mmCIF file of C-alpha atoms in Angstrom:
data_model
loop_
_atom_site.group_PDB
_atom_site.id
_atom_site.type_symbol
_atom_site.label_atom_id
_atom_site.label_comp_id
_atom_site.label_asym_id
_atom_site.label_seq_id
_atom_site.Cartn_x
_atom_site.Cartn_y
_atom_site.Cartn_z
ATOM 1 C CA UNK A 1 0.000 0.000 0.000
ATOM 2 C CA UNK A 2 1.476 3.391 -0.969
ATOM 3 C CA UNK A 3 2.452 5.924 1.632
ATOM 4 C CA UNK A 4 0.134 8.812 2.368
ATOM 5 C CA UNK A 5 1.137 12.230 3.678
ATOM 6 C CA UNK A 6 -0.452 11.247 6.981
ATOM 7 C CA UNK A 7 1.798 8.149 7.151
ATOM 8 C CA UNK A 8 4.829 10.325 6.646
ATOM 9 C CA UNK A 9 3.604 12.856 9.190
ATOM 10 C CA UNK A 10 2.980 10.197 11.855
ATOM 11 C CA UNK A 11 6.195 8.328 11.259
ATOM 12 C CA UNK A 12 8.352 8.264 14.372
ATOM 13 C CA UNK A 13 12.037 7.502 14.193
ATOM 14 C CA UNK A 14 13.974 6.232 17.113
ATOM 15 C CA UNK A 15 16.889 8.325 18.066
ATOM 16 C CA UNK A 16 20.243 6.953 18.785
ATOM 17 C CA UNK A 17 23.504 8.291 19.887
ATOM 18 C CA UNK A 18 24.566 10.909 17.488
ATOM 19 C CA UNK A 19 21.499 10.399 15.323
ATOM 20 C CA UNK A 20 20.107 12.746 12.696
ATOM 21 C CA UNK A 21 19.167 16.279 13.545
ATOM 22 C CA UNK A 22 15.478 16.043 14.451
ATOM 23 C CA UNK A 23 14.619 19.518 13.190
ATOM 24 C CA UNK A 24 16.229 18.854 9.819
ATOM 25 C CA UNK A 25 14.453 15.497 9.522
ATOM 26 C CA UNK A 26 11.117 17.078 10.522
ATOM 27 C CA UNK A 27 11.690 19.940 8.086
ATOM 28 C CA UNK A 28 12.532 17.479 5.331
ATOM 29 C CA UNK A 29 9.493 15.349 6.179
ATOM 30 C CA UNK A 30 7.277 18.451 6.089
ATOM 31 C CA UNK A 31 8.621 19.250 2.628
ATOM 32 C CA UNK A 32 8.037 15.626 1.529
ATOM 33 C CA UNK A 33 4.483 15.810 2.928
ATOM 34 C CA UNK A 34 3.776 19.038 1.024
ATOM 35 C CA UNK A 35 5.230 17.606 -2.177
ATOM 36 C CA UNK A 36 3.261 14.381 -1.759
ATOM 37 C CA UNK A 37 0.041 16.242 -1.042
ATOM 38 C CA UNK A 38 0.656 18.312 -4.170
ATOM 39 C CA UNK A 39 1.409 15.190 -6.202
ATOM 40 C CA UNK A 40 -1.678 13.414 -4.859
ATOM 41 C CA UNK A 41 -3.797 16.473 -5.643
ATOM 42 C CA UNK A 42 -2.343 16.672 -9.180
ATOM 43 C CA UNK A 43 -2.838 12.947 -9.602
ATOM 44 C CA UNK A 44 -6.495 13.278 -8.520
ATOM 45 C CA UNK A 45 -7.021 16.208 -10.902
ATOM 46 C CA UNK A 46 -5.404 14.262 -13.736
ATOM 47 C CA UNK A 47 -7.513 11.197 -12.970
ATOM 48 C CA UNK A 48 -10.656 13.371 -12.924
ATOM 49 C CA UNK A 49 -9.630 15.005 -16.182
ATOM 50 C CA UNK A 50 -8.827 11.617 -17.715
ATOM 51 C CA UNK A 51 -12.246 10.325 -16.618
ATOM 52 C CA UNK A 52 -13.962 13.388 -18.091
ATOM 53 C CA UNK A 53 -12.028 13.029 -21.339
ATOM 54 C CA UNK A 54 -12.887 9.329 -21.487
ATOM 55 C CA UNK A 55 -16.563 10.229 -21.028
ATOM 56 C CA UNK A 56 -16.283 12.742 -23.864
ATOM 57 C CA UNK A 57 -14.533 10.157 -26.024
ATOM 58 C CA UNK A 58 -17.346 7.686 -25.325
ATOM 59 C CA UNK A 59 -19.873 10.404 -26.096
ATOM 60 C CA UNK A 60 -18.164 11.171 -29.409
ATOM 61 C CA UNK A 61 -17.884 7.477 -30.212
ATOM 62 C CA UNK A 62 -21.607 7.166 -29.567
ATOM 63 C CA UNK A 63 -22.258 10.202 -31.795
ATOM 64 C CA UNK A 64 -20.030 8.748 -34.481
ATOM 65 C CA UNK A 65 -21.883 5.441 -34.317
ATOM 66 C CA UNK A 66 -25.241 7.214 -34.468
ATOM 67 C CA UNK A 67 -24.099 9.349 -37.387
ATOM 68 C CA UNK A 68 -22.830 6.275 -39.211
ATOM 69 C CA UNK A 69 -26.167 4.556 -38.670
ATOM 70 C CA UNK A 70 -28.004 7.691 -39.774
ATOM 71 C CA UNK A 71 -25.903 7.912 -42.915
ATOM 72 C CA UNK A 72 -26.585 4.263 -43.708
ATOM 73 C CA UNK A 73 -30.298 4.764 -43.128
ATOM 74 C CA UNK A 74 -30.251 7.902 -45.302
ATOM 75 C CA UNK A 75 -28.436 6.014 -48.061
ATOM 76 C CA UNK A 76 -30.901 3.137 -47.863
ATOM 77 C CA UNK A 77 -33.789 5.585 -47.885
ATOM 78 C CA UNK A 78 -32.313 7.376 -50.892
ATOM 79 C CA UNK A 79 -31.956 4.056 -52.710
ATOM 80 C CA UNK A 80 -35.552 3.181 -51.820
ATOM 81 C CA UNK A 81 -36.750 6.559 -53.065
ATOM 82 C CA UNK A 82 -34.813 6.091 -56.313
ATOM 83 C CA UNK A 83 -36.202 2.587 -56.777
ATOM 84 C CA UNK A 84 -39.743 3.792 -56.084
ATOM 85 C CA UNK A 85 -39.269 6.703 -58.480
ATOM 86 C CA UNK A 86 -38.061 4.301 -61.185
ATOM 87 C CA UNK A 87 -41.042 2.012 -60.593
ATOM 88 C CA UNK A 88 -43.434 4.943 -60.671
ATOM 89 C CA UNK A 89 -41.832 6.252 -63.849
ATOM 90 C CA UNK A 90 -42.208 2.821 -65.454
ATOM 91 C CA UNK A 91 -45.857 2.658 -64.394
ATOM 92 C CA UNK A 92 -46.495 6.143 -65.766
ATOM 93 C CA UNK A 93 -44.742 5.207 -68.999
ATOM 94 C CA UNK A 94 -46.780 1.993 -69.347
ATOM 95 C CA UNK A 95 -49.994 3.890 -68.653
ATOM 96 C CA UNK A 96 -49.022 6.550 -71.189
ATOM 97 C CA UNK A 97 -48.292 3.837 -73.754
ATOM 98 C CA UNK A 98 -51.679 2.224 -73.057
ATOM 99 C CA UNK A 99 -53.385 5.603 -73.413
ATOM 100 C CA UNK A 100 -51.471 6.288 -76.617
ATOM 101 C CA UNK A 101 -52.471 2.875 -77.995
ATOM 102 C CA UNK A 102 -56.080 3.498 -76.997
ATOM 103 C CA UNK A 103 -56.055 6.951 -78.606
ATOM 104 C CA UNK A 104 -54.479 5.571 -81.791
ATOM 105 C CA UNK A 105 -56.993 2.723 -81.916
ATOM 106 C CA UNK A 106 -59.874 5.145 -81.371
ATOM 107 C CA UNK A 107 -58.496 7.416 -84.091
ATOM 108 C CA UNK A 108 -58.154 4.464 -86.475
ATOM 109 C CA UNK A 109 -61.701 3.348 -85.699
ATOM 110 C CA UNK A 110 -63.004 6.873 -86.298
ATOM 111 C CA UNK A 111 -61.036 7.178 -89.524
ATOM 112 C CA UNK A 112 -62.460 3.838 -90.714
ATOM 113 C CA UNK A 113 -65.947 5.017 -89.796
ATOM 114 C CA UNK A 114 -65.401 8.299 -91.639
ATOM 115 C CA UNK A 115 -64.004 6.416 -94.638
ATOM 116 C CA UNK A 116 -67.113 4.178 -94.664
ATOM 117 C CA UNK A 117 -69.347 7.248 -94.387
ATOM 118 C CA UNK A 118 -67.450 8.904 -97.247
ATOM 119 C CA UNK A 119 -67.917 5.803 -99.408
ATOM 120 C CA UNK A 120 -71.626 5.734 -98.546
ATOM 121 C CA UNK A 121 -71.942 9.425 -99.426
ATOM 122 C CA UNK A 122 -70.111 8.817 -102.709
ATOM 123 C CA UNK A 123 -72.532 5.996 -103.507
ATOM 124 C CA UNK A 124 -75.515 8.184 -102.640
ATOM 125 C CA UNK A 125 -74.123 11.053 -104.705
ATOM 126 C CA UNK A 126 -73.584 8.675 -107.623
ATOM 127 C CA UNK A 127 -77.153 7.339 -107.315
ATOM 128 C CA UNK A 128 -78.476 10.908 -107.016
ATOM 129 C CA UNK A 129 -76.533 11.990 -110.119
ATOM 130 C CA UNK A 130 -77.778 8.940 -111.968
ATOM 131 C CA UNK A 131 -81.406 9.680 -111.035
ATOM 132 C CA UNK A 132 -81.021 13.374 -111.776
ATOM 133 C CA UNK A 133 -79.463 12.570 -115.151
ATOM 134 C CA UNK A 134 -82.303 10.148 -115.921
ATOM 135 C CA UNK A 135 -84.840 12.807 -114.930
ATOM 136 C CA UNK A 136 -83.121 15.440 -117.047
ATOM 137 C CA UNK A 137 -82.875 13.076 -120.006
ATOM 138 C CA UNK A 138 -86.563 12.243 -119.673
ATOM 139 C CA UNK A 139 -87.408 15.942 -119.531
ATOM 140 C CA UNK A 140 -85.245 16.649 -122.593
ATOM 141 C CA UNK A 141 -86.875 13.810 -124.453
ATOM 142 C CA UNK A 142 -90.241 15.218 -123.585
ATOM 143 C CA UNK A 143 -89.209 18.615 -124.868
ATOM 144 C CA UNK A 144 -87.866 17.160 -128.069
ATOM 145 C CA UNK A 145 -90.835 14.865 -128.790
ATOM 146 C CA UNK A 146 -93.404 17.582 -128.780
ATOM 147 C CA UNK A 147 -95.499 16.097 -126.098
ATOM 148 C CA UNK A 148 -95.947 19.630 -124.877
ATOM 149 C CA UNK A 149 -98.393 20.392 -127.588
ATOM 150 C CA UNK A 150 -100.498 17.437 -126.533
ATOM 151 C CA UNK A 151 -100.340 18.610 -122.968
ATOM 152 C CA UNK A 152 -101.307 22.111 -124.015
ATOM 153 C CA UNK A 153 -104.293 20.759 -125.877
ATOM 154 C CA UNK A 154 -105.327 18.641 -122.998
ATOM 155 C CA UNK A 155 -104.944 21.555 -120.704
ATOM 156 C CA UNK A 156 -107.090 23.767 -122.896
ATOM 157 C CA UNK A 157 -109.655 21.010 -123.243
ATOM 158 C CA UNK A 158 -109.815 20.660 -119.528
ATOM 159 C CA UNK A 159 -110.193 24.382 -119.107
ATOM 160 C CA UNK A 160 -112.919 24.507 -121.741
ATOM 161 C CA UNK A 161 -114.938 21.838 -120.179
#
């Protein structure tokens, strides 16, 4: 067990014939006591400081560990966000392609319907022209045949009666 200042202070030496000068020994012991008390005090302060610094080191290690975990979580979250964004972009793209296909198909169907209507109108116009031509030809033939005179006579006969 190490010596304490109190051990030094309480130490008694036996005196012999022509022994050491008691005052000088006591003075030296007092100086040793003061120096030891100072060293013990410094040692205690250094131990306290070392303990405080160790606590701070542990605190910073804990912070470092937490920051590392946070960074990993942030990286994982960023990767998840990127993956979700890619998936969403693919879904949007697929939906846009479906809509585009639907729009194109609708446009094709409408264009076919319009083409059929145009053909029907062309047929009707052709039939109408044919009928109109037949009517005009019949009217011209009537004009050329002189049937008008017969009609005029009939008309005057009807009026006379």
